Each structure stands twice: as C-alpha cells, then as structure tokens.
Short mmCIF file of C-alpha atoms in Angstrom, two decimals:
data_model
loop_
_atom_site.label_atom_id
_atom_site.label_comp_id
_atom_site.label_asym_id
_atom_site.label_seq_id
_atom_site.Cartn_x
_atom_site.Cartn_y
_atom_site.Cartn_z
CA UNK A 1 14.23 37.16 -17.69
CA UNK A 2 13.33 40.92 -18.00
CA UNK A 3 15.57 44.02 -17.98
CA UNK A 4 15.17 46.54 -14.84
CA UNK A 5 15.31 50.26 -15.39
CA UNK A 6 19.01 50.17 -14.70
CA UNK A 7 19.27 47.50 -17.63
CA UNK A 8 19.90 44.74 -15.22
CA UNK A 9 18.51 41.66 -15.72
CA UNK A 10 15.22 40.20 -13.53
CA UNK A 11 13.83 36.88 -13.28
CA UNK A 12 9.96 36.94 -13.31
CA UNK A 13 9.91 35.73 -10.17
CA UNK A 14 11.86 38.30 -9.24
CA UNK A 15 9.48 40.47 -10.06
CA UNK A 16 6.30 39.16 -8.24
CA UNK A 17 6.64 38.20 -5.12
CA UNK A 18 3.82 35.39 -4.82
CA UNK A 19 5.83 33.66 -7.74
CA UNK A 20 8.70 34.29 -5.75
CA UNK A 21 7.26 32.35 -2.82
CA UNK A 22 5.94 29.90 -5.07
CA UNK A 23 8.71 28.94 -6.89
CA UNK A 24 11.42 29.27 -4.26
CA UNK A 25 12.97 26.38 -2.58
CA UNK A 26 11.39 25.62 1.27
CA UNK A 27 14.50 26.18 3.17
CA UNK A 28 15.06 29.75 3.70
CA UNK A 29 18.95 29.41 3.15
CA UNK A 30 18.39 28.44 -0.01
CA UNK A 31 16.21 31.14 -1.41
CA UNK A 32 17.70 32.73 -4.63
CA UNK A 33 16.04 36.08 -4.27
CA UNK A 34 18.09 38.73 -1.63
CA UNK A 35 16.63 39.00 1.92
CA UNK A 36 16.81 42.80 2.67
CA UNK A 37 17.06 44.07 6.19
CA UNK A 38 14.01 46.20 7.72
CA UNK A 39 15.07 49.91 7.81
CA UNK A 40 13.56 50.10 10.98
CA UNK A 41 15.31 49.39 14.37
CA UNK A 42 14.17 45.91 16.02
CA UNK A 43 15.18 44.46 19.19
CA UNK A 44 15.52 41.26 17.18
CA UNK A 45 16.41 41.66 13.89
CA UNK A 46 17.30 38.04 13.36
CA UNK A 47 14.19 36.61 14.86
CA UNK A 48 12.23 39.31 12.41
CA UNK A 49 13.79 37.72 9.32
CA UNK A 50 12.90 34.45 10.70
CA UNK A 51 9.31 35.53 11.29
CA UNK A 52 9.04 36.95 7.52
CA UNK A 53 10.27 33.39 6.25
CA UNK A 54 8.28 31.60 8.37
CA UNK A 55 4.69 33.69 6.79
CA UNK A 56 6.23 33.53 3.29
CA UNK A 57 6.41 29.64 3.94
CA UNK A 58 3.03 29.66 5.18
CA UNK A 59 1.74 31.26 2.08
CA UNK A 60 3.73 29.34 -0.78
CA UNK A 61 2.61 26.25 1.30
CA UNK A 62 -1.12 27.46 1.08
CA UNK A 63 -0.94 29.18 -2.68
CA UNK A 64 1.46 26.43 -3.99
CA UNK A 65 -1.15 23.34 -3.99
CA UNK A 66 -3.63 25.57 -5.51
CA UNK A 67 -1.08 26.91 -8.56
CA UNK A 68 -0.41 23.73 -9.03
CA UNK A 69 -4.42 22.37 -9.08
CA UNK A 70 -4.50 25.15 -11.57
CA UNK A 71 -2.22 24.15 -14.09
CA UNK A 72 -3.08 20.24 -13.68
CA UNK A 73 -6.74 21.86 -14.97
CA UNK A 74 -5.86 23.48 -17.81
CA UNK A 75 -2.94 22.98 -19.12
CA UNK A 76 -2.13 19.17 -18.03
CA UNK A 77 0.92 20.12 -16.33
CA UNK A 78 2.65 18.17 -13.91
CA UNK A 79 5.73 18.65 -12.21
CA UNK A 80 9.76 17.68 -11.59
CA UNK A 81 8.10 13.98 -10.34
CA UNK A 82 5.28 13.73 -12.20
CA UNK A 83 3.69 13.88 -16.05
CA UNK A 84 0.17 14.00 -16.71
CA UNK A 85 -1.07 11.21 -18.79
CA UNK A 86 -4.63 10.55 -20.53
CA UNK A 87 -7.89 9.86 -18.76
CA UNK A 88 -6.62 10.92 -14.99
CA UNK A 89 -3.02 8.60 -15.77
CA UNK A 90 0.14 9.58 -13.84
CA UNK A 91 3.59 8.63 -14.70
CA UNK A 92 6.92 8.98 -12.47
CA UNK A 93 9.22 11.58 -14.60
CA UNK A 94 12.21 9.64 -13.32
CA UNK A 95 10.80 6.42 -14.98
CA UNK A 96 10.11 7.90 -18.43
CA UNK A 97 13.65 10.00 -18.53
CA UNK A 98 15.10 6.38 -17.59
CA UNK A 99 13.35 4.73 -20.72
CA UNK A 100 14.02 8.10 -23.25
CA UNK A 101 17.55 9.02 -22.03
CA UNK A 102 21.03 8.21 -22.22
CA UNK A 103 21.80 4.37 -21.62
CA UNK A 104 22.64 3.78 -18.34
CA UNK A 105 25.76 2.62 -18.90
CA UNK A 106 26.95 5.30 -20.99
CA UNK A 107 25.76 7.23 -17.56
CA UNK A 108 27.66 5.88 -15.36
CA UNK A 109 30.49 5.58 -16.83
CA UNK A 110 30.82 9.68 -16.88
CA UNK A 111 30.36 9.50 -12.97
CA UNK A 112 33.64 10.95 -11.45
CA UNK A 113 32.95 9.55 -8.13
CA UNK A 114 34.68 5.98 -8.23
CA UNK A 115 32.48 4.46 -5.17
CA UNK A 116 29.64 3.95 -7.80
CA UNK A 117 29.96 1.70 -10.66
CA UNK A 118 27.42 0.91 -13.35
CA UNK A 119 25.02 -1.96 -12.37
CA UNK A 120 26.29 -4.84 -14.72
CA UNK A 121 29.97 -4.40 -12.97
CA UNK A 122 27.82 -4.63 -9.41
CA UNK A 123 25.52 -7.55 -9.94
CA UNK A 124 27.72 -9.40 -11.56
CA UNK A 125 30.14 -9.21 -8.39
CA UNK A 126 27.01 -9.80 -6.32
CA UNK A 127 26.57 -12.93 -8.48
CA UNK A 128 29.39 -14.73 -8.24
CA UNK A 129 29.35 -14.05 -4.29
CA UNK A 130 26.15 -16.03 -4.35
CA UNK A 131 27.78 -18.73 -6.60
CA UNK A 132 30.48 -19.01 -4.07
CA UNK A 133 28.24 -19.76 -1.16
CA UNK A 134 26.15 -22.35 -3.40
CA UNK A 135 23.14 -19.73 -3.65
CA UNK A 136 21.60 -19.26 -7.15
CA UNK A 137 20.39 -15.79 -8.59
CA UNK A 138 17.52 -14.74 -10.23
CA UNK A 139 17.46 -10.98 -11.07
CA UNK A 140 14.18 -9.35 -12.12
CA UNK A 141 14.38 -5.90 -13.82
CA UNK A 142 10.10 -4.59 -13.08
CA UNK A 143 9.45 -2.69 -16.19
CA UNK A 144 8.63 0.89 -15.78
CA UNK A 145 4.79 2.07 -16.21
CA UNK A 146 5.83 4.16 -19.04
CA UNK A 147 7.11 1.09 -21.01
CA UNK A 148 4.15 -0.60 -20.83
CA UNK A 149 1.54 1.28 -20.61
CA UNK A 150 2.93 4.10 -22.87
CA UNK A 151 -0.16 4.83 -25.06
CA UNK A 152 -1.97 6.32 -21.64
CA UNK A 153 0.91 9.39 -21.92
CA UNK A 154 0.00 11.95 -23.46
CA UNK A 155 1.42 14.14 -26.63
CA UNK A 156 4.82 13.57 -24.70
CA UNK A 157 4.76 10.49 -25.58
CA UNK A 158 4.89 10.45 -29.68
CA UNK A 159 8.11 9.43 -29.92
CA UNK A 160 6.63 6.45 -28.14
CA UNK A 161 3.35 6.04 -29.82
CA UNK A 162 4.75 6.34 -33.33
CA UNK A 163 7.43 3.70 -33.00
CA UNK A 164 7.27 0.08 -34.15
CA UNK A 165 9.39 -1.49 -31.37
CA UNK A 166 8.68 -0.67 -27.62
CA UNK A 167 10.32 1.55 -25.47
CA UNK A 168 13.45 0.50 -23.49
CA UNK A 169 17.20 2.17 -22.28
CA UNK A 170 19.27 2.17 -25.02
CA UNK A 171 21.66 -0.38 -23.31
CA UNK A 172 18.93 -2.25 -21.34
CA UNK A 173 19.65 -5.23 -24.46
CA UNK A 174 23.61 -4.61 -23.88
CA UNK A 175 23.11 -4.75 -19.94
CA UNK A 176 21.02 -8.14 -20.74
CA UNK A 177 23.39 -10.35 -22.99
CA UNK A 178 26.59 -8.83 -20.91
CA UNK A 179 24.93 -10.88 -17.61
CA UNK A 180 23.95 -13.53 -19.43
CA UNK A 181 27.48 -14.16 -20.57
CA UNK A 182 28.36 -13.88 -17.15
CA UNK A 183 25.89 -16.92 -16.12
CA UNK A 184 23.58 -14.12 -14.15
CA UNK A 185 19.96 -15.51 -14.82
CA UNK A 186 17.74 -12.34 -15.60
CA UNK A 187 13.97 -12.14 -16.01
CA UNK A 188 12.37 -9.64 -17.66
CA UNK A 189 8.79 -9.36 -17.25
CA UNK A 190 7.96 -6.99 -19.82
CA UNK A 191 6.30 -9.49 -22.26
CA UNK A 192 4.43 -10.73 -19.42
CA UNK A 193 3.12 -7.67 -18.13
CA UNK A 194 1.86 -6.29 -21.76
CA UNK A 195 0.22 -9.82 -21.91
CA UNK A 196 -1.82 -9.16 -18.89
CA UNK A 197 -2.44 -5.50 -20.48
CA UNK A 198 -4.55 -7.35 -22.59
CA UNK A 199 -7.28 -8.19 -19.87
CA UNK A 200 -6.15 -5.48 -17.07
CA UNK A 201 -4.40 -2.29 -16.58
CA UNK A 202 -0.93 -4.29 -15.06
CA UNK A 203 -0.42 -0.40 -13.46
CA UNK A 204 -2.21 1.68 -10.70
CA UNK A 205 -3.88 4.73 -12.91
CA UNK A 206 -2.14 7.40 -10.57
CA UNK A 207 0.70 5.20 -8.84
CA UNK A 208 4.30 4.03 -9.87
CA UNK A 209 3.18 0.58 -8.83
CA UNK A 210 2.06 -2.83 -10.78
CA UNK A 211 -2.05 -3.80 -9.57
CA UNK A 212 -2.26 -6.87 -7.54
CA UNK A 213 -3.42 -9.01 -10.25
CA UNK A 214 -0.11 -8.12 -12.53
CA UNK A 215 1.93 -8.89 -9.06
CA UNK A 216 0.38 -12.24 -8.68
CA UNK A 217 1.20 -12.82 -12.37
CA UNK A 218 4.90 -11.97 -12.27
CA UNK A 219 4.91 -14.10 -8.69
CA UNK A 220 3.47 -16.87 -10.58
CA UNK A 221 5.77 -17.19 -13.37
CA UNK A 222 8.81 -16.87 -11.22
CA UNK A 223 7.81 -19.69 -9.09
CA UNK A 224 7.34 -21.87 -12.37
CA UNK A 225 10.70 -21.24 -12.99
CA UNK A 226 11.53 -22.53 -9.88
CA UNK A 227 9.53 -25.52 -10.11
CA UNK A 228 11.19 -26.76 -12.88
CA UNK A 229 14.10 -26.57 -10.62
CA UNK A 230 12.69 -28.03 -7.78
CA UNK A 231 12.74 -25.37 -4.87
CA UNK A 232 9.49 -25.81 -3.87
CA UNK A 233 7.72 -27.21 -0.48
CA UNK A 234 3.93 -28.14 -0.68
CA UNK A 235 2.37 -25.87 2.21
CA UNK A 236 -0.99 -24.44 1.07
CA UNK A 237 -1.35 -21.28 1.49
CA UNK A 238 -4.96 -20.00 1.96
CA UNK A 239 -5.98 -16.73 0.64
CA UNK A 240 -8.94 -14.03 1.42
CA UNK A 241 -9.90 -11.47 -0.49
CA UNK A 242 -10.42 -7.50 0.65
CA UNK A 243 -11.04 -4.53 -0.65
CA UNK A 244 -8.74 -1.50 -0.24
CA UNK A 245 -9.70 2.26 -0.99
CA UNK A 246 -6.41 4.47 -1.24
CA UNK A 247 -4.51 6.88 -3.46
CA UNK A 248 -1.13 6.84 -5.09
CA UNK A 249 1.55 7.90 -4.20
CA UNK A 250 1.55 9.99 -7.20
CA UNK A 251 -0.92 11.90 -6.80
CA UNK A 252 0.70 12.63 -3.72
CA UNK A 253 3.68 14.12 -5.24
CA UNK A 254 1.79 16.64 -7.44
CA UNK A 255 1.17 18.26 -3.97
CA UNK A 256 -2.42 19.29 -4.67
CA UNK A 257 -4.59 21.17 -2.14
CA UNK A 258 -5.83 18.20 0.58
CA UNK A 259 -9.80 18.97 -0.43
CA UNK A 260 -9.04 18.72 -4.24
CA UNK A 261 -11.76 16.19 -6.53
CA UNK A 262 -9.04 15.97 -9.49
CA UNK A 263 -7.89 12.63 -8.70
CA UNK A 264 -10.14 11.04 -6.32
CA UNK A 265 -9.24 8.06 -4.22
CA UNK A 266 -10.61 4.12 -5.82
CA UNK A 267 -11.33 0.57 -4.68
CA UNK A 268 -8.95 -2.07 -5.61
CA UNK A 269 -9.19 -5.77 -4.61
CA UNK A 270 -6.15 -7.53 -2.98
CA UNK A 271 -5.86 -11.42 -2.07
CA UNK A 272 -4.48 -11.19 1.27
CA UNK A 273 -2.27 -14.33 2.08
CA UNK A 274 -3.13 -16.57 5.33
CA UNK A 275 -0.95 -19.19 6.92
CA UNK A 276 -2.83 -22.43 6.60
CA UNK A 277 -2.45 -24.05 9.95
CA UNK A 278 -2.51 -20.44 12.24
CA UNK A 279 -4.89 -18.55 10.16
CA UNK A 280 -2.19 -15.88 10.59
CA UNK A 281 -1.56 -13.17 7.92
CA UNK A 282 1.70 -14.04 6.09
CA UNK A 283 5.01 -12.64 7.50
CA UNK A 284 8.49 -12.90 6.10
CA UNK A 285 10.29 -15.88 7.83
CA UNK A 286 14.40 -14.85 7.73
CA UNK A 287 15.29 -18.64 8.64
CA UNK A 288 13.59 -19.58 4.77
CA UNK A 289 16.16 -20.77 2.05
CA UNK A 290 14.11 -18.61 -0.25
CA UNK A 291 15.24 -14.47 -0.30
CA UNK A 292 13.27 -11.78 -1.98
CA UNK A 293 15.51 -8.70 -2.05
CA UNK A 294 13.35 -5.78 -3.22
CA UNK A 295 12.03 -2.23 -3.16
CA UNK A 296 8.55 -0.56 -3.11
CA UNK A 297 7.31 -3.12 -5.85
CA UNK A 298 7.69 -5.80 -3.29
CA UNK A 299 6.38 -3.74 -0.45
CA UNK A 300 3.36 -2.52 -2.16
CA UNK A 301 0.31 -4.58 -0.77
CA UNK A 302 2.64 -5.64 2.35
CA UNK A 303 3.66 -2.54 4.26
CA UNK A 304 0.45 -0.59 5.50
CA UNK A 305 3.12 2.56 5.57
CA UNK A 306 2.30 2.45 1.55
CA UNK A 307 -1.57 2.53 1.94
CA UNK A 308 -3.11 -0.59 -0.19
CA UNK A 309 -2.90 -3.10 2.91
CA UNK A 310 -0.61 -5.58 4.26
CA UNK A 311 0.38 -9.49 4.09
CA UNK A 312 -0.69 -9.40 0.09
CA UNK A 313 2.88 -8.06 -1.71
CA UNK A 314 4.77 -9.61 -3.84
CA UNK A 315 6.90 -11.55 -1.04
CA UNK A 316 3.48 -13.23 0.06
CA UNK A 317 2.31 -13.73 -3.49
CA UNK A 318 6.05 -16.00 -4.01
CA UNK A 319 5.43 -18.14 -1.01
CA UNK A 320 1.94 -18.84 -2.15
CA UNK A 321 3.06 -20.07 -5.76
CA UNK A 322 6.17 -22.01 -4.27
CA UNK A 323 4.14 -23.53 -1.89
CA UNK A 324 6.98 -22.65 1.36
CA UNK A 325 8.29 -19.63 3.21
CA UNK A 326 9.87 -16.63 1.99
CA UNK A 327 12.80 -14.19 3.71
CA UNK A 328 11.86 -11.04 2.52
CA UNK A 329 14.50 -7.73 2.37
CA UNK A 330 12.59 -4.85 0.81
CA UNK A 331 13.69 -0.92 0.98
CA UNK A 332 11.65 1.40 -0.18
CA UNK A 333 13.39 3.42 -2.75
CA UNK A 334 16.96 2.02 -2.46
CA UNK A 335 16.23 -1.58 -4.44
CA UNK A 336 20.10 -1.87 -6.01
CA UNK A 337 21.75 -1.20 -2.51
CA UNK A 338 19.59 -0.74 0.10
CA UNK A 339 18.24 -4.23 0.24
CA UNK A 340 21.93 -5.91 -0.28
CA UNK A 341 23.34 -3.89 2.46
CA UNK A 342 20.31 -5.03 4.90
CA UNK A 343 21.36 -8.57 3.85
CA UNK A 344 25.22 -7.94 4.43
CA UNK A 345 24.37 -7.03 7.98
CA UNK A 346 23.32 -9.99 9.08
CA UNK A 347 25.80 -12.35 10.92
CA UNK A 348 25.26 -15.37 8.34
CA UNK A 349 23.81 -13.47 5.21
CA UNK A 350 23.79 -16.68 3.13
CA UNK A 351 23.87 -19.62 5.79
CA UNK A 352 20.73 -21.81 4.89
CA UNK A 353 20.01 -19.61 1.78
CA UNK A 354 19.41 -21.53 -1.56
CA UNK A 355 18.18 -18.96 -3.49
CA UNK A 356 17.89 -15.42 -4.20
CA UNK A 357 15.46 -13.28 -6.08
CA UNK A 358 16.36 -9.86 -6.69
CA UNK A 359 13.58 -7.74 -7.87
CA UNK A 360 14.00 -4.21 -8.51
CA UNK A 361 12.32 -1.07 -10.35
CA UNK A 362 14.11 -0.85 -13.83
CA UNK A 363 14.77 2.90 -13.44
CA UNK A 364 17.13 1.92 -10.89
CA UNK A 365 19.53 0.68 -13.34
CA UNK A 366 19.96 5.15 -14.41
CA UNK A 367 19.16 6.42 -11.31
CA UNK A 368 20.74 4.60 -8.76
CA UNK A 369 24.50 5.04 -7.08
CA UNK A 370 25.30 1.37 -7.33
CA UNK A 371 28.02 0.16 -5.21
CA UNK A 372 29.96 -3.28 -4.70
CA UNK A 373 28.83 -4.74 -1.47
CA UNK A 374 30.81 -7.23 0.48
CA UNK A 375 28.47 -10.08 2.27
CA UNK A 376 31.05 -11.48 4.60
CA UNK A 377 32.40 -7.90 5.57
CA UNK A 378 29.20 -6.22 6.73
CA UNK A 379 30.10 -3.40 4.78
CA UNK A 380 30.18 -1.62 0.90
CA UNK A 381 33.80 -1.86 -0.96
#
C-alpha cells in the first residue's frame, strides 16, 4: 500500500485502474474498490453502472490471460491453483499445501462446524457399515503429483529436494496405523507409483492426473490383492489401443489467452477396454458385486467431459485385471462424500455388493468437509 496526498492509505491497485480490473474479483458485488456515481444526469443510472461493469469485465477478461502469459514467461509464476514446475511441469497448489501443511487431522479438529469430522472418524464409520452388510473395504489414498514427482518443482520445492525421506502430511502415518487398528484395509500406492517413475512419468506433465500406464499399474496390483482373495470371474476382456491429443486441466486453470504456444497440447496412448462377446466399449454394470467409489482419478480416461477419451479409466482398467464387471460411482471433485452419498441413494446400496474399493485423491484427506453418511437412511448424519 501507498499513502494518498491526504495521508490515507492506497492499494496499488487502487491506484491503476487496469490492475484494478485485473485483480478484482468477477462479480461486480464483490469488487473492493468504490463504484462512484456519474455526475451527470442519466435516465438510467443503474443500467449505466451495469454497463461500466459489464466493459471493465470485458477488459480484465481480455488483459487478464495475457498478464498472466506474461508472468508464466518470465518470472515462472503461477497462480492461487497452480505452481510452475521445471521443463513445462504443473502442479495443483492445493496438492502441495496438502503434503507441506498442517496434518490434516490437526485441521480438522479446529473446524467449528460439527457436521464435518476428520476423515479417520468418517471412514472408519463407513467401514464398519460395510462390515455389517458382509461387504469388505479396500481404501486407496492416490498420492499427490507433488509427492512423487517432487524433483520436477521448482526452487519451491527445496524443502523437498533436500530431504532424505519423501514428502507426506504430517499425520498421513498417524491416519494409517489409526485404520489399521480399526481393521480398515488401506493401500497406499506411493511405492508403487515411484517404482513406475523409474520407466515413466506416473503423472500428466501439465495435469493433476496419473498417465494411463501408472493407472493400469495401480489397477493391476489391486486386483492381485483380490486374487489372493478370490473375487475374481474369468471374462476376458479385450483391449485396443488409441491415441488421444488433449490438454490438462491445468493448464486450463492458469487461464492463459486461448491462442497461447506456452503449453501446447500432446499425444498420449490409452488402452481402451472392449467387452469380449459385444465388442462394446466397457460401461459400469451397477448389478456387479464389485464397487469402485471414486473421483476424477477414476474418471480420467472414462468420461469424455475430462478430454483424454472414454471406456479406458481406472474402473475399466479393474474389471480387466479381475477378469468380471465393475459398479463404478465416481464424482468429480467430491471423492470423500460425493461418491458415498451417490451410493446411499440407491434403494439397496449394498444388496449383492461384496466388495468395495474406495479410491480417492490424497489431498482430500485436508481439503475435504468429510461427513458421516448413513447407507440405509439415504441421507448424511
């Protein structure tokens, strides 16, 4: 902030109005910065202060992208959503302030609003609901990019770099042994993924998502676990292989101009999976006594919504290693409740259901509101 002539303090934005219409929020009731009245007489005054707001949108939304394209040039600088690794790498803020911050259960446990409760007290009720209906529970945590692919950041990441052990939330090893004590079986695919680091990037360069090969891995190793228990059928799943040119999502969140060349769209391969009587793509079959409850990590590769093709996600990927069909619940962004509240709402949620496999984005486990939901209610408690 500046002083003013009259010794009051100004904001630089405050100062120059293109910052001010760069920096401001979108929604004119929200602006910080006084809307003044025109001292002349208008027939309308209130549809001329709409008009102003409506070119000063126009602008920030033109001048933004570029300010933005700007600093991503020169000075690496990202955004709230995004940090600017090495070599054109992206990483989701939210992810790395999940693996450097407070532990997540120190977080919620400050939260004054008692609907939410920290995710061990959820799951754990969301366990033995599954116990009681004869349903077993896999949980799998999907490590965050940042975690594993760390070395990509850049000077942000020296507290990283420079340490002997890997990253993690401070009470992500708590969180662990306090479900296993509960009998909650938990995966972790950390190990796993930094294993296939050694061959392939397990990460999209400028996406929050895992590659289709480090999918296919995880999908793989979760249906050997369930092998050795013996929920598996023997239907052979045939597979074809495309090619799919996209961008991720977040690139899209640094909001550059549409024309810019900074991070230009790429070719990945995905194995598509085809039913092996039909020759049908693969679709989620709700009557299967295998669940996937997920987020955007199982949708990725499914949903075309998401841009890297369809019938290939991680849902597909299960039902190919198990050999039989898979039920798949997926929300995009809302893995800890979204997905268990879609299940809930169904008339039987567990009637046929032998077992469950809840995969969700680790960050979830700070940034989530997790709540206790009831499956023979329909509803949250």
């Amino acid at each position: 902030p500046m002083l003013t002539r009259d010794g009051k303090a100004q904001s630089l934005s405050e100062q120059i109005p293109v910052l001010r219409m760069v920096l401001s929020p979108r929604s004119w009731h929200e602006y910080s910065f006084p809307i003044h009245a025109s001292g002349h007489a208008v027939q309308e005054p209130s549809r001329r202060i709409e008009q102003d707001l409506e070119a000063g949108s126009v602008t920030k939304q033109w001048l933004q992208p570029r300010v933005q394209e700007c600093l991503t040039i020169n000075f690496s600088t990202g955004n709230n959503n995004v940090i600017i690794g090495k070599d054109g790498w992206l990483f989701f803020r939210p992810g790395i302030d999940h693996l450097a911050g407070h532990g997540f259960l120190q977080t919620t446990s400050r939260r004054t609003n008692a609907r939410y409760l920290d995710p061990q007290t959820v799951i754990i009720d969301f366990h033995r609901q599954c116990q009681s209906h004869g349903v077993g529970l896999l949980v799998v945590p999907i490590s965050e990019k940042a975690a594993i692919d760390h070395r990509q950041l850049t000077s942000f990441s020296t507290s990283f770099a420079g340490v002997h052990h890997q990253p993690a939330n401070a009470d992500f090893a708590t969180w662990l042994r306090a479900l296993s004590a509960a009998g909650v079986q938990v995966m972790p695919v950390d190990d796993l993924l930094r294993e296939a680091a050694q061959h392939a990037k397990p990460f999209l360069p400028d996406d929050t998502h895992w590659t289709p090969s480090a999918m296919d891995a995880v999908a793989r190793h979760i249906a050997h676990h369930f092998l050795l228990q013996g929920v598996i059928d023997t239907k052979a799943w045939q597979t074809e292989q495309l090619q799919i040119t996209g961008q991720g999502d977040l690139t899209a969140l640094l909001r550059l101009p549409r024309d810019s060349a900074l991070f230009p769209p790429y070719t990945i391969t995905i194995e598509k999976i085809i039913h092996p009587t039909t020759g049908a793509p693969w679709e989620t079959n709700p009557t299967a006594s295998v669940i996937l409850l997920g987020d955007s990590f199982s949708n990725i590769y499914q949903s075309p919504s998401l841009g890297w093709g369809e019938s290939a996600g991680f849902g597909a990927h299960l039902a190919k290693h198990l050999g039989c069909d898979i039920d798949v619940i997926a929300v995009n962004g809302d893995g800890a409740n979204g997905a268990r509240r879609r299940l809930a709402m169904r008339q039987h949620p567990l009637r046929e259901k032998r077992v469950i496999i809840w995969a969700f984005a680790e960050r979830e486990l700070s940034n989530a509101q997790w709540s206790l939901i009831d499956l023979g209610k329909n509803e949250d408690r």
